[in-house]
mmCIF file of C-alpha atoms and ligand atoms in Angstrom:
data_model
loop_
_atom_site.group_PDB
_atom_site.id
_atom_site.type_symbol
_atom_site.label_atom_id
_atom_site.label_comp_id
_atom_site.label_asym_id
_atom_site.label_seq_id
_atom_site.Cartn_x
_atom_site.Cartn_y
_atom_site.Cartn_z
ATOM 1 C CA MET A 240 -9.094 -3.521 -0.455
ATOM 2 C CA ILE A 241 -11.025 -0.627 -1.935
ATOM 3 C CA TYR A 242 -14.082 -1.948 -3.703
ATOM 4 C CA LEU A 243 -15.589 0.504 -6.198
ATOM 5 C CA ASP A 244 -17.552 -1.953 -8.338
ATOM 6 C CA ASN A 245 -20.790 -1.959 -6.377
ATOM 7 C CA ALA A 246 -22.973 -1.699 -9.490
ATOM 8 C CA ALA A 247 -21.663 -5.151 -10.447
ATOM 9 C CA THR A 248 -22.324 -6.611 -7.029
ATOM 10 C CA THR A 249 -22.009 -5.711 -3.375
ATOM 11 C CA LYS A 250 -20.485 -7.319 -0.323
ATOM 12 C CA PRO A 251 -23.314 -8.910 1.687
ATOM 13 C CA CYS A 252 -24.051 -7.025 4.911
ATOM 14 C CA HIS A 253 -23.777 -8.909 8.215
ATOM 15 C CA GLU A 254 -27.559 -8.785 8.655
ATOM 16 C CA ALA A 255 -27.944 -10.635 5.343
ATOM 17 C CA VAL A 256 -25.278 -13.199 6.224
ATOM 18 C CA GLU A 257 -26.930 -13.943 9.568
ATOM 19 C CA ALA A 258 -30.344 -14.194 7.943
ATOM 20 C CA VAL A 259 -29.038 -16.640 5.313
ATOM 21 C CA LEU A 260 -27.763 -18.873 8.122
ATOM 22 C CA LYS A 261 -31.119 -18.668 9.852
ATOM 23 C CA GLY A 262 -32.816 -19.579 6.582
ATOM 24 C CA LEU A 263 -30.501 -22.575 6.174
ATOM 25 C CA GLU A 264 -31.249 -23.771 9.683
ATOM 26 C CA CYS A 265 -34.975 -23.410 9.096
ATOM 27 C CA PHE A 266 -34.755 -26.123 6.443
ATOM 28 C CA GLY A 267 -38.404 -27.074 6.006
ATOM 29 C CA ASN A 268 -40.018 -26.793 2.580
ATOM 30 C CA PRO A 269 -42.376 -23.791 2.655
ATOM 31 C CA SER A 270 -44.955 -25.902 0.792
ATOM 32 C CA SER A 271 -44.953 -28.696 3.415
ATOM 33 C CA LEU A 272 -48.041 -28.860 5.564
ATOM 34 C CA HIS A 273 -46.239 -29.676 8.823
ATOM 35 C CA SER A 274 -44.834 -27.206 11.320
ATOM 36 C CA LEU A 275 -41.346 -27.089 9.765
ATOM 37 C CA GLY A 276 -42.920 -26.100 6.470
ATOM 38 C CA LEU A 277 -45.059 -23.504 8.162
ATOM 39 C CA GLU A 278 -42.011 -22.039 9.885
ATOM 40 C CA ALA A 279 -40.246 -21.666 6.502
ATOM 41 C CA GLU A 280 -43.382 -20.190 4.934
ATOM 42 C CA ASN A 281 -43.633 -17.666 7.749
ATOM 43 C CA LEU A 282 -40.029 -16.649 7.154
ATOM 44 C CA LEU A 283 -40.772 -16.152 3.452
ATOM 45 C CA ASN A 284 -43.771 -14.011 4.220
ATOM 46 C CA GLU A 285 -41.766 -11.813 6.579
ATOM 47 C CA GLN A 286 -39.321 -11.092 3.742
ATOM 48 C CA ARG A 287 -42.148 -10.521 1.264
ATOM 49 C CA GLU A 288 -43.526 -7.896 3.613
ATOM 50 C CA ALA A 289 -40.115 -6.177 3.891
ATOM 51 C CA VAL A 290 -39.663 -5.977 0.109
ATOM 52 C CA ALA A 291 -43.270 -4.860 -0.428
ATOM 53 C CA ASP A 292 -42.976 -2.149 2.244
ATOM 54 C CA ALA A 293 -39.759 -0.839 0.696
ATOM 55 C CA ILE A 294 -41.535 0.048 -2.559
ATOM 56 C CA GLY A 295 -45.013 0.762 -1.214
ATOM 57 C CA ALA A 296 -46.514 -2.437 -2.640
ATOM 58 C CA GLN A 297 -48.844 -5.028 -1.176
ATOM 59 C CA ASP A 298 -47.288 -8.305 -0.029
ATOM 60 C CA LYS A 299 -49.317 -10.258 -2.587
ATOM 61 C CA GLU A 300 -47.752 -8.224 -5.402
ATOM 62 C CA ILE A 301 -44.195 -9.486 -4.669
ATOM 63 C CA PHE A 302 -42.959 -12.727 -6.256
ATOM 64 C CA PHE A 303 -39.495 -13.995 -5.392
ATOM 65 C CA THR A 304 -37.243 -14.991 -8.286
ATOM 66 C CA SER A 305 -33.608 -15.973 -8.848
ATOM 67 C CA GLY A 306 -32.741 -12.342 -9.620
ATOM 68 C CA ALA A 307 -33.595 -9.450 -11.873
ATOM 69 C CA THR A 308 -32.704 -11.337 -15.052
ATOM 70 C CA GLU A 309 -35.435 -13.864 -14.337
ATOM 71 C CA SER A 310 -37.807 -11.098 -13.220
ATOM 72 C CA SER A 311 -37.374 -9.144 -16.463
ATOM 73 C CA ASN A 312 -37.609 -12.250 -18.665
ATOM 74 C CA THR A 313 -40.828 -13.186 -16.853
ATOM 75 C CA ALA A 314 -42.173 -9.658 -17.306
ATOM 76 C CA ILE A 315 -41.297 -9.291 -20.998
ATOM 77 C CA PHE A 316 -42.181 -12.774 -22.246
ATOM 78 C CA GLY A 317 -45.239 -12.692 -19.976
ATOM 79 C CA ALA A 318 -46.478 -9.413 -21.470
ATOM 80 C CA PHE A 319 -45.945 -10.895 -24.939
ATOM 81 C CA ALA A 320 -47.802 -14.102 -24.057
ATOM 82 C CA ALA A 321 -50.707 -12.068 -22.686
ATOM 83 C CA HIS A 322 -50.977 -9.459 -25.446
ATOM 84 C CA GLY A 323 -48.558 -10.281 -28.280
ATOM 85 C CA LYS A 324 -51.140 -12.053 -30.431
ATOM 86 C CA ARG A 325 -53.129 -8.871 -30.939
ATOM 87 C CA LYS A 326 -50.419 -6.217 -30.649
ATOM 88 C CA ARG A 327 -46.855 -6.114 -31.919
ATOM 89 C CA ARG A 328 -45.069 -2.975 -30.742
ATOM 90 C CA ILE A 329 -42.641 -2.741 -27.824
ATOM 91 C CA VAL A 330 -41.189 0.605 -26.771
ATOM 92 C CA THR A 331 -37.938 0.572 -24.818
ATOM 93 C CA THR A 332 -34.645 2.461 -24.527
ATOM 94 C CA SER A 333 -31.372 1.859 -26.348
ATOM 95 C CA VAL A 334 -29.516 1.608 -23.020
ATOM 96 C CA GLU A 335 -31.279 -1.211 -21.178
ATOM 97 C CA HIS A 336 -29.353 -3.917 -19.360
ATOM 98 C CA PRO A 337 -28.985 -7.119 -21.448
ATOM 99 C CA SER A 338 -31.517 -8.857 -19.169
ATOM 100 C CA VAL A 339 -34.139 -6.564 -20.735
ATOM 101 C CA ALA A 340 -32.556 -5.813 -24.118
ATOM 102 C CA ASN A 341 -31.995 -9.462 -25.063
ATOM 103 C CA PRO A 342 -35.499 -10.815 -24.368
ATOM 104 C CA ILE A 343 -36.849 -7.848 -26.348
ATOM 105 C CA SER A 344 -34.486 -8.593 -29.255
ATOM 106 C CA LYS A 345 -35.712 -12.187 -29.160
ATOM 107 C CA LEU A 346 -39.298 -10.966 -29.537
ATOM 108 C CA GLU A 347 -38.157 -8.713 -32.383
ATOM 109 C CA GLN A 348 -36.819 -11.812 -34.165
ATOM 110 C CA GLN A 349 -40.264 -13.319 -33.670
ATOM 111 C CA GLY A 350 -41.943 -10.425 -35.459
ATOM 112 C CA CYS A 351 -42.454 -7.716 -32.839
ATOM 113 C CA GLU A 352 -41.733 -4.140 -33.830
ATOM 114 C CA VAL A 353 -39.273 -2.617 -31.353
ATOM 115 C CA ILE A 354 -38.785 1.133 -30.882
ATOM 116 C CA ARG A 355 -35.551 1.863 -28.988
ATOM 117 C CA LEU A 356 -35.342 5.416 -27.707
ATOM 118 C CA SER A 357 -31.909 6.992 -27.327
ATOM 119 C CA PRO A 358 -31.027 9.458 -24.564
ATOM 120 C CA ASP A 359 -30.737 13.100 -25.589
ATOM 121 C CA GLU A 360 -27.632 15.270 -25.090
ATOM 122 C CA ASN A 361 -28.458 15.518 -21.359
ATOM 123 C CA GLY A 362 -28.705 11.758 -21.005
ATOM 124 C CA GLN A 363 -32.482 11.978 -20.692
ATOM 125 C CA ILE A 364 -35.414 10.449 -22.528
ATOM 126 C CA SER A 365 -38.376 12.756 -22.110
ATOM 127 C CA PRO A 366 -41.751 11.333 -21.071
ATOM 128 C CA LYS A 367 -43.211 12.985 -24.190
ATOM 129 C CA ALA A 368 -40.698 11.142 -26.422
ATOM 130 C CA VAL A 369 -41.765 7.860 -24.822
ATOM 131 C CA LEU A 370 -45.457 8.682 -25.256
ATOM 132 C CA ASP A 371 -44.907 9.659 -28.895
ATOM 133 C CA ALA A 372 -43.346 6.256 -29.578
ATOM 134 C CA VAL A 373 -46.388 4.413 -28.194
ATOM 135 C CA ASN A 374 -49.325 3.683 -30.494
ATOM 136 C CA GLU A 375 -52.486 1.574 -30.467
ATOM 137 C CA ASP A 376 -50.410 -1.446 -31.519
ATOM 138 C CA THR A 377 -48.134 -1.220 -28.442
ATOM 139 C CA PHE A 378 -48.423 -3.876 -25.741
ATOM 140 C CA LEU A 379 -45.269 -3.200 -23.673
ATOM 141 C CA VAL A 380 -43.132 -0.268 -22.589
ATOM 142 C CA SER A 381 -39.963 -1.259 -20.724
ATOM 143 C CA MET A 382 -37.754 1.489 -19.340
ATOM 144 C CA MET A 383 -35.069 1.285 -16.658
ATOM 145 C CA LEU A 384 -34.975 3.641 -13.678
ATOM 146 C CA VAL A 385 -31.181 3.989 -13.294
ATOM 147 C CA ASN A 386 -28.734 3.072 -16.030
ATOM 148 C CA ASN A 387 -26.123 0.608 -14.794
ATOM 149 C CA GLU A 388 -23.209 1.943 -16.884
ATOM 150 C CA VAL A 389 -23.416 5.702 -16.350
ATOM 151 C CA GLY A 390 -26.033 6.144 -13.613
ATOM 152 C CA ALA A 391 -28.522 8.212 -15.653
ATOM 153 C CA ILE A 392 -31.898 8.400 -13.922
ATOM 154 C CA PHE A 393 -34.875 8.367 -16.264
ATOM 155 C CA ASP A 394 -38.227 9.995 -15.537
ATOM 156 C CA VAL A 395 -40.014 6.663 -15.658
ATOM 157 C CA GLY A 396 -42.863 7.914 -13.479
ATOM 158 C CA GLY A 397 -43.494 10.821 -15.852
ATOM 159 C CA ALA A 398 -43.404 8.598 -18.927
ATOM 160 C CA PHE A 399 -45.623 5.866 -17.484
ATOM 161 C CA ALA A 400 -48.166 8.427 -16.241
ATOM 162 C CA LEU A 401 -48.570 9.862 -19.763
ATOM 163 C CA ILE A 402 -48.808 6.397 -21.275
ATOM 164 C CA LYS A 403 -51.349 5.089 -18.776
ATOM 165 C CA LYS A 404 -53.527 8.152 -19.373
ATOM 166 C CA LYS A 405 -53.687 7.668 -23.129
ATOM 167 C CA TYR A 406 -53.123 3.908 -23.460
ATOM 168 C CA PRO A 407 -54.221 2.301 -20.163
ATOM 169 C CA GLN A 408 -53.984 -1.201 -21.619
ATOM 170 C CA VAL A 409 -50.216 -0.985 -22.317
ATOM 171 C CA VAL A 410 -48.124 -3.034 -19.855
ATOM 172 C CA THR A 411 -45.400 -0.921 -18.224
ATOM 173 C CA HIS A 412 -42.216 -2.570 -16.936
ATOM 174 C CA CYS A 413 -39.292 -1.001 -15.101
ATOM 175 C CA ASP A 414 -35.901 -2.495 -14.295
ATOM 176 C CA CYS A 415 -35.259 -0.836 -10.937
ATOM 177 C CA VAL A 416 -32.146 -2.818 -10.047
ATOM 178 C CA GLN A 417 -29.736 0.124 -9.740
ATOM 179 C CA GLY A 418 -32.303 2.347 -8.035
ATOM 180 C CA PHE A 419 -33.735 -0.060 -5.457
ATOM 181 C CA MET A 420 -32.852 1.005 -1.887
ATOM 182 C CA LYS A 421 -30.646 3.747 -3.355
ATOM 183 C CA ILE A 422 -32.940 6.250 -5.074
ATOM 184 C CA PRO A 423 -36.284 6.638 -3.290
ATOM 185 C CA PHE A 424 -39.265 5.499 -5.396
ATOM 186 C CA SER A 425 -42.615 3.855 -4.827
ATOM 187 C CA VAL A 426 -44.771 1.738 -7.093
ATOM 188 C CA LYS A 427 -47.346 4.507 -7.028
ATOM 189 C CA LYS A 428 -44.923 7.204 -8.190
ATOM 190 C CA LEU A 429 -43.463 4.931 -10.843
ATOM 191 C CA GLY A 430 -46.829 3.791 -12.202
ATOM 192 C CA ALA A 431 -45.284 0.516 -13.361
ATOM 193 C CA ASP A 432 -47.271 -2.685 -13.756
ATOM 194 C CA LEU A 433 -44.127 -4.781 -13.404
ATOM 195 C CA ILE A 434 -40.875 -4.011 -11.562
ATOM 196 C CA SER A 435 -37.660 -6.054 -11.524
ATOM 197 C CA LEU A 436 -35.531 -6.085 -8.362
ATOM 198 C CA SER A 437 -32.281 -7.797 -7.458
ATOM 199 C CA GLY A 438 -30.741 -8.729 -4.118
ATOM 200 C CA HIS A 439 -27.031 -8.665 -4.783
ATOM 201 C CA LYS A 440 -26.834 -4.955 -5.616
ATOM 202 C CA ILE A 441 -28.126 -4.090 -2.148
ATOM 203 C CA TYR A 442 -25.792 -6.125 0.076
ATOM 204 C CA ALA A 443 -27.876 -9.331 -0.150
ATOM 205 C CA PRO A 444 -26.662 -12.599 -1.695
ATOM 206 C CA LYS A 445 -26.584 -13.344 -5.410
ATOM 207 C CA GLY A 446 -29.282 -15.500 -6.963
ATOM 208 C CA VAL A 447 -32.316 -13.817 -5.436
ATOM 209 C CA GLY A 448 -34.593 -11.030 -6.571
ATOM 210 C CA ALA A 449 -38.238 -10.224 -7.029
ATOM 211 C CA LEU A 450 -40.823 -9.245 -9.570
ATOM 212 C CA TYR A 451 -43.521 -6.823 -8.507
ATOM 213 C CA VAL A 452 -46.751 -7.494 -10.361
ATOM 214 C CA LYS A 453 -49.390 -4.846 -9.822
ATOM 215 C CA SER A 454 -52.615 -6.251 -8.478
ATOM 216 C CA GLY A 455 -55.026 -6.774 -11.389
ATOM 217 C CA VAL A 456 -52.261 -7.135 -14.012
ATOM 218 C CA HIS A 457 -52.295 -10.632 -15.441
ATOM 219 C CA ILE A 458 -49.318 -12.224 -17.106
ATOM 220 C CA PRO A 459 -48.803 -15.971 -17.348
ATOM 221 C CA PRO A 460 -46.089 -17.712 -15.309
ATOM 222 C CA PHE A 461 -42.687 -18.242 -16.893
ATOM 223 C CA MET A 462 -41.606 -21.166 -14.690
ATOM 224 C CA LEU A 463 -44.030 -24.063 -14.585
ATOM 225 C CA GLY A 464 -43.942 -26.798 -11.994
ATOM 226 C CA GLY A 465 -45.180 -27.272 -8.462
ATOM 227 C CA GLY A 466 -47.113 -24.009 -8.340
ATOM 228 C CA GLN A 467 -45.071 -22.163 -5.708
ATOM 229 C CA GLU A 468 -45.444 -18.380 -5.325
ATOM 230 C CA LYS A 469 -49.207 -18.751 -5.878
ATOM 231 C CA GLY A 470 -48.553 -20.583 -9.141
ATOM 232 C CA PHE A 471 -46.672 -17.626 -10.620
ATOM 233 C CA ARG A 472 -43.124 -18.919 -10.116
ATOM 234 C CA SER A 473 -42.731 -22.624 -9.632
ATOM 235 C CA GLY A 474 -39.698 -24.111 -7.919
ATOM 236 C CA THR A 475 -39.043 -24.481 -4.206
ATOM 237 C CA GLU A 476 -38.289 -21.034 -2.877
ATOM 238 C CA SER A 477 -34.684 -20.447 -1.790
ATOM 239 C CA VAL A 478 -35.557 -19.654 1.807
ATOM 240 C CA PRO A 479 -31.953 -18.795 2.847
ATOM 241 C CA LEU A 480 -31.343 -16.385 -0.037
ATOM 242 C CA ILE A 481 -34.763 -14.793 0.334
ATOM 243 C CA CYS A 482 -34.053 -14.324 4.065
ATOM 244 C CA GLY A 483 -30.777 -12.594 3.133
ATOM 245 C CA PHE A 484 -32.654 -10.388 0.673
ATOM 246 C CA GLY A 485 -35.277 -9.390 3.236
ATOM 247 C CA ALA A 486 -32.651 -8.695 5.896
ATOM 248 C CA ALA A 487 -30.655 -6.456 3.537
ATOM 249 C CA VAL A 488 -33.822 -4.534 2.665
ATOM 250 C CA ARG A 489 -34.704 -4.069 6.351
ATOM 251 C CA ALA A 490 -31.143 -2.962 7.158
ATOM 252 C CA LEU A 491 -31.386 -0.212 4.515
ATOM 253 C CA SER A 492 -35.012 0.772 4.889
ATOM 254 C CA ASP A 493 -34.516 3.886 7.039
ATOM 255 C CA LYS A 494 -31.155 4.805 5.496
ATOM 256 C CA VAL A 495 -31.978 5.395 1.836
ATOM 257 C CA GLU A 496 -32.044 9.200 2.110
ATOM 258 C CA ILE A 497 -29.031 9.437 4.445
ATOM 259 C CA ASN A 498 -26.973 7.114 2.256
ATOM 260 C CA LEU A 499 -28.007 9.032 -0.865
ATOM 261 C CA GLU A 500 -26.850 12.311 0.653
ATOM 262 C CA ARG A 501 -23.575 10.683 1.663
ATOM 263 C CA ALA A 502 -23.107 9.207 -1.812
ATOM 264 C CA ARG A 503 -23.678 12.669 -3.316
ATOM 265 C CA GLY A 504 -20.844 14.005 -1.173
ATOM 266 C CA VAL A 505 -18.474 11.203 -2.179
ATOM 267 C CA GLN A 506 -19.359 11.665 -5.858
ATOM 268 C CA ALA A 507 -18.745 15.425 -5.594
ATOM 269 C CA HIS A 508 -15.332 14.653 -4.090
ATOM 270 C CA LEU A 509 -14.580 12.259 -6.957
ATOM 271 C CA ILE A 510 -15.522 14.876 -9.549
ATOM 272 C CA GLU A 511 -13.338 17.468 -7.809
ATOM 273 C CA LYS A 512 -10.367 15.088 -7.714
ATOM 274 C CA CYS A 513 -10.820 14.227 -11.403
ATOM 275 C CA ALA A 514 -10.763 17.936 -12.248
ATOM 276 C CA GLU A 515 -7.599 18.449 -10.142
ATOM 277 C CA ASN A 516 -5.876 15.583 -11.974
ATOM 278 C CA GLY A 517 -6.567 17.239 -15.318
ATOM 279 C CA GLY A 518 -6.301 14.005 -17.351
ATOM 280 C CA ILE A 519 -9.511 12.386 -16.154
ATOM 281 C CA ALA A 520 -12.737 13.176 -17.986
ATOM 282 C CA VAL A 521 -16.017 12.716 -16.146
ATOM 283 C CA ASN A 522 -18.315 11.210 -18.772
ATOM 284 C CA PHE A 523 -21.506 11.247 -16.780
ATOM 285 C CA ALA A 524 -22.196 12.339 -13.230
ATOM 286 C CA HIS A 525 -25.623 13.908 -13.126
ATOM 287 C CA GLY A 526 -27.665 10.826 -12.321
ATOM 288 C CA SER A 527 -27.340 8.403 -9.439
ATOM 289 C CA PRO A 528 -24.408 9.452 -7.241
ATOM 290 C CA TYR A 529 -23.639 5.767 -6.767
ATOM 291 C CA ILE A 530 -22.361 5.465 -10.347
ATOM 292 C CA THR A 531 -19.846 7.739 -12.064
ATOM 293 C CA SER A 532 -18.439 7.092 -15.519
ATOM 294 C CA ILE A 533 -14.945 8.471 -16.092
ATOM 295 C CA SER A 534 -12.266 8.132 -18.776
ATOM 296 C CA VAL A 535 -8.557 8.405 -18.125
ATOM 297 C CA ASP A 536 -7.278 10.002 -21.271
ATOM 298 C CA GLY A 537 -4.856 7.810 -23.195
ATOM 299 C CA LEU A 538 -5.135 4.702 -21.010
ATOM 300 C CA LYS A 539 -7.145 1.674 -22.054
ATOM 301 C CA SER A 540 -9.835 0.691 -19.542
ATOM 302 C CA GLU A 541 -8.717 -2.878 -19.061
ATOM 303 C CA VAL A 542 -5.044 -2.044 -18.651
ATOM 304 C CA LEU A 543 -5.877 0.540 -16.020
ATOM 305 C CA LEU A 544 -8.393 -1.775 -14.342
ATOM 306 C CA HIS A 545 -5.698 -4.426 -13.836
ATOM 307 C CA PHE A 546 -3.143 -1.837 -12.719
ATOM 308 C CA LEU A 547 -5.606 -0.647 -10.060
ATOM 309 C CA GLU A 548 -6.419 -4.221 -9.083
ATOM 310 C CA LYS A 549 -2.750 -4.815 -8.247
ATOM 311 C CA LYS A 550 -3.051 -1.907 -5.809
ATOM 312 C CA GLY A 551 -6.145 -3.467 -4.233
ATOM 313 C CA ILE A 552 -8.607 -1.109 -5.941
ATOM 314 C CA PHE A 553 -11.476 -2.730 -7.798
ATOM 315 C CA VAL A 554 -13.403 -0.863 -10.510
ATOM 316 C CA SER A 555 -15.154 -1.850 -13.701
ATOM 317 C CA SER A 556 -14.632 -1.062 -17.354
ATOM 318 C CA GLY A 557 -18.110 -0.054 -18.525
ATOM 319 C CA SER A 558 -20.431 -2.688 -17.069
ATOM 320 C CA ALA A 559 -19.551 -6.099 -15.675
ATOM 321 C CA CYS A 560 -21.818 -7.764 -18.200
ATOM 322 C CA SER A 561 -19.922 -6.370 -21.160
ATOM 323 C CA LYS A 562 -16.797 -8.411 -20.192
ATOM 324 C CA GLY A 563 -14.449 -6.307 -22.237
ATOM 325 C CA LYS A 564 -16.861 -5.932 -25.163
ATOM 326 C CA LYS A 565 -17.118 -2.338 -26.324
ATOM 327 C CA SER A 566 -20.279 -0.943 -24.822
ATOM 328 C CA SER A 567 -22.918 0.462 -27.150
ATOM 329 C CA VAL A 568 -24.505 2.104 -24.109
ATOM 330 C CA ILE A 569 -21.492 4.368 -23.597
ATOM 331 C CA LYS A 570 -21.855 5.533 -27.206
ATOM 332 C CA GLU A 571 -25.577 6.112 -26.692
ATOM 333 C CA PHE A 572 -24.678 8.468 -23.851
ATOM 334 C CA ARG A 573 -22.485 10.357 -26.309
ATOM 335 C CA VAL A 574 -19.126 9.681 -24.705
ATOM 336 C CA PRO A 575 -16.650 10.932 -27.348
ATOM 337 C CA GLU A 576 -15.121 8.156 -29.458
ATOM 338 C CA LYS A 577 -11.588 8.976 -28.282
ATOM 339 C CA LEU A 578 -12.615 8.421 -24.642
ATOM 340 C CA SER A 579 -14.762 5.342 -25.160
ATOM 341 C CA ASP A 580 -11.858 2.861 -24.884
ATOM 342 C CA SER A 581 -10.831 4.448 -21.606
ATOM 343 C CA VAL A 582 -14.095 4.258 -19.693
ATOM 344 C CA LEU A 583 -14.051 3.211 -16.066
ATOM 345 C CA ARG A 584 -17.199 2.827 -14.016
ATOM 346 C CA ILE A 585 -16.713 3.894 -10.426
ATOM 347 C CA SER A 586 -19.640 2.571 -8.434
ATOM 348 C CA ILE A 587 -19.655 3.319 -4.745
ATOM 349 C CA SER A 588 -21.482 1.797 -1.785
ATOM 350 C CA ALA A 589 -22.993 3.319 1.319
ATOM 351 C CA ALA A 590 -19.625 2.737 3.012
ATOM 352 C CA THR A 591 -17.293 4.347 0.439
ATOM 353 C CA THR A 592 -15.291 7.254 1.867
ATOM 354 C CA ASN A 593 -13.492 10.270 0.419
ATOM 355 C CA GLU A 594 -10.251 8.538 1.441
ATOM 356 C CA ASP A 595 -11.155 5.614 -0.852
ATOM 357 C CA ILE A 596 -11.587 8.107 -3.684
ATOM 358 C CA ASP A 597 -8.241 9.768 -2.847
ATOM 359 C CA ALA A 598 -6.564 6.353 -3.042
ATOM 360 C CA LEU A 599 -8.208 5.709 -6.422
ATOM 361 C CA ILE A 600 -7.133 9.046 -7.882
ATOM 362 C CA GLY A 601 -3.636 8.628 -6.431
ATOM 363 C CA ALA A 602 -3.303 5.214 -8.090
ATOM 364 C CA VAL A 603 -4.662 6.572 -11.384
ATOM 365 C CA GLY A 604 -1.995 9.294 -11.150
ATOM 366 C CA GLU A 605 0.684 6.603 -10.786
ATOM 367 C CA ALA A 606 -0.750 4.769 -13.791
ATOM 368 C CA GLN A 607 -0.671 7.953 -15.834
ATOM 369 C CA GLY A 608 3.059 8.101 -15.133
ATOM 370 C CA SER A 609 4.067 4.472 -15.424
ATOM 371 C CA LEU A 610 1.662 3.324 -18.143
ATOM 372 C CA ALA A 611 2.420 6.287 -20.369
ATOM 373 C CA ARG A 612 4.009 4.061 -23.054
ATOM 374 C CA ILE A 613 0.769 2.385 -23.948
ATOM 375 C CA LYS A 614 -0.831 5.685 -24.903
ATOM 376 C CA LYS A 615 -3.039 5.383 -27.990
HETATM 377 N N1 PLP B 171 -30.577 -4.832 -14.489
HETATM 378 C C1 PLP B 171 -29.568 -4.009 -14.183
HETATM 379 C C2 PLP B 171 -29.724 -2.540 -14.420
HETATM 380 C C3 PLP B 171 -28.377 -4.517 -13.653
HETATM 381 O O1 PLP B 171 -27.369 -3.685 -13.358
HETATM 382 C C4 PLP B 171 -28.266 -5.917 -13.450
HETATM 383 C C5 PLP B 171 -26.997 -6.509 -12.965
HETATM 384 O O2 PLP B 171 -25.921 -6.125 -13.379
HETATM 385 C C6 PLP B 171 -29.369 -6.736 -13.777
HETATM 386 C C7 PLP B 171 -30.495 -6.154 -14.293
HETATM 387 C C8 PLP B 171 -29.314 -8.221 -13.588
HETATM 388 O O3 PLP B 171 -29.581 -8.566 -12.257
HETATM 389 P P1 PLP B 171 -29.345 -10.042 -11.722
HETATM 390 O O4 PLP B 171 -27.870 -10.230 -11.612
HETATM 391 O O5 PLP B 171 -30.055 -10.080 -10.405
HETATM 392 O O6 PLP B 171 -29.979 -10.977 -12.690
#
């Protein structure tokens, strides 16, 4: 099996699997006052420290959630609950993941004014463009760090710095899911008040993530109940999944730079092989090396995806969340109309090799021969 769909999810690392088992065995409720509860609480705090350290945050600024979707919903609806009575404008990008885009659209239906900034011809949104969209009526700016469909990296730190200088009261949120443990960043450099993180993109299990809430930033809780996570996120913490999350973070913590360099090499090899093939367009490859958007001229994404699957090679058409729906994000990144039905997202892991890429390009070559009849 050659798995090249790591932006959708990753295979859990053995450290995470072992930690999940440990978390299952340590079955006490972290809120219980007896020793079993204390043991579980201690385990949680160890993981909180690992996640906090990875982004240069304080432990008390990390709240565990069920994943980035919950984190971003908490951030966006929380910012609205805190400030939306007095202010109405939200500034965001036109290429956010649905876990950000949809809560914002919901607030738009409720009367918020939403400014969606499109990437320029280089796939960038300049900090100045973001600042220019913010006004006195703005309560939230939400901007992703790494786009999940093409890998574009936005200068979130630059944008948030300008905004905080002129409008310090605006809440800044960043979906860092595709950058976390892949592209080095710290909360300080990013200047975000709120950051969404997910476990399953970094070799941890699904169903766990975190929201960073900068000390001093107050948003109300989204989940009400027993008051876990200092009252910010009620519901008994999933100790096993959180243990898996923490273990995956620790396993990567001193490898971010090395893995990034490696990923750059594998992406360069992919680009070279696409050029050699002649019929494969590289739509976007100047962002995160972990994600490369390509189009195989004349072959529909889904047909090719299933052809590759039969050969044991797993890729994605656009993003996993689009489930075959034509992606508006691809259009926003100015992929020519004639290539937009043929987009494949190749998303590599720290373990992907040049040989994996050779196998992919070889199989695409076979498809170009045998699937020729379905040319558009
Ligand atoms: N944000 C981005 C950029 C993503 O790629 C994803 C997952 O595809 C999410 C958010 C959602 O994360 P989760 O599955 O943890 O809710």
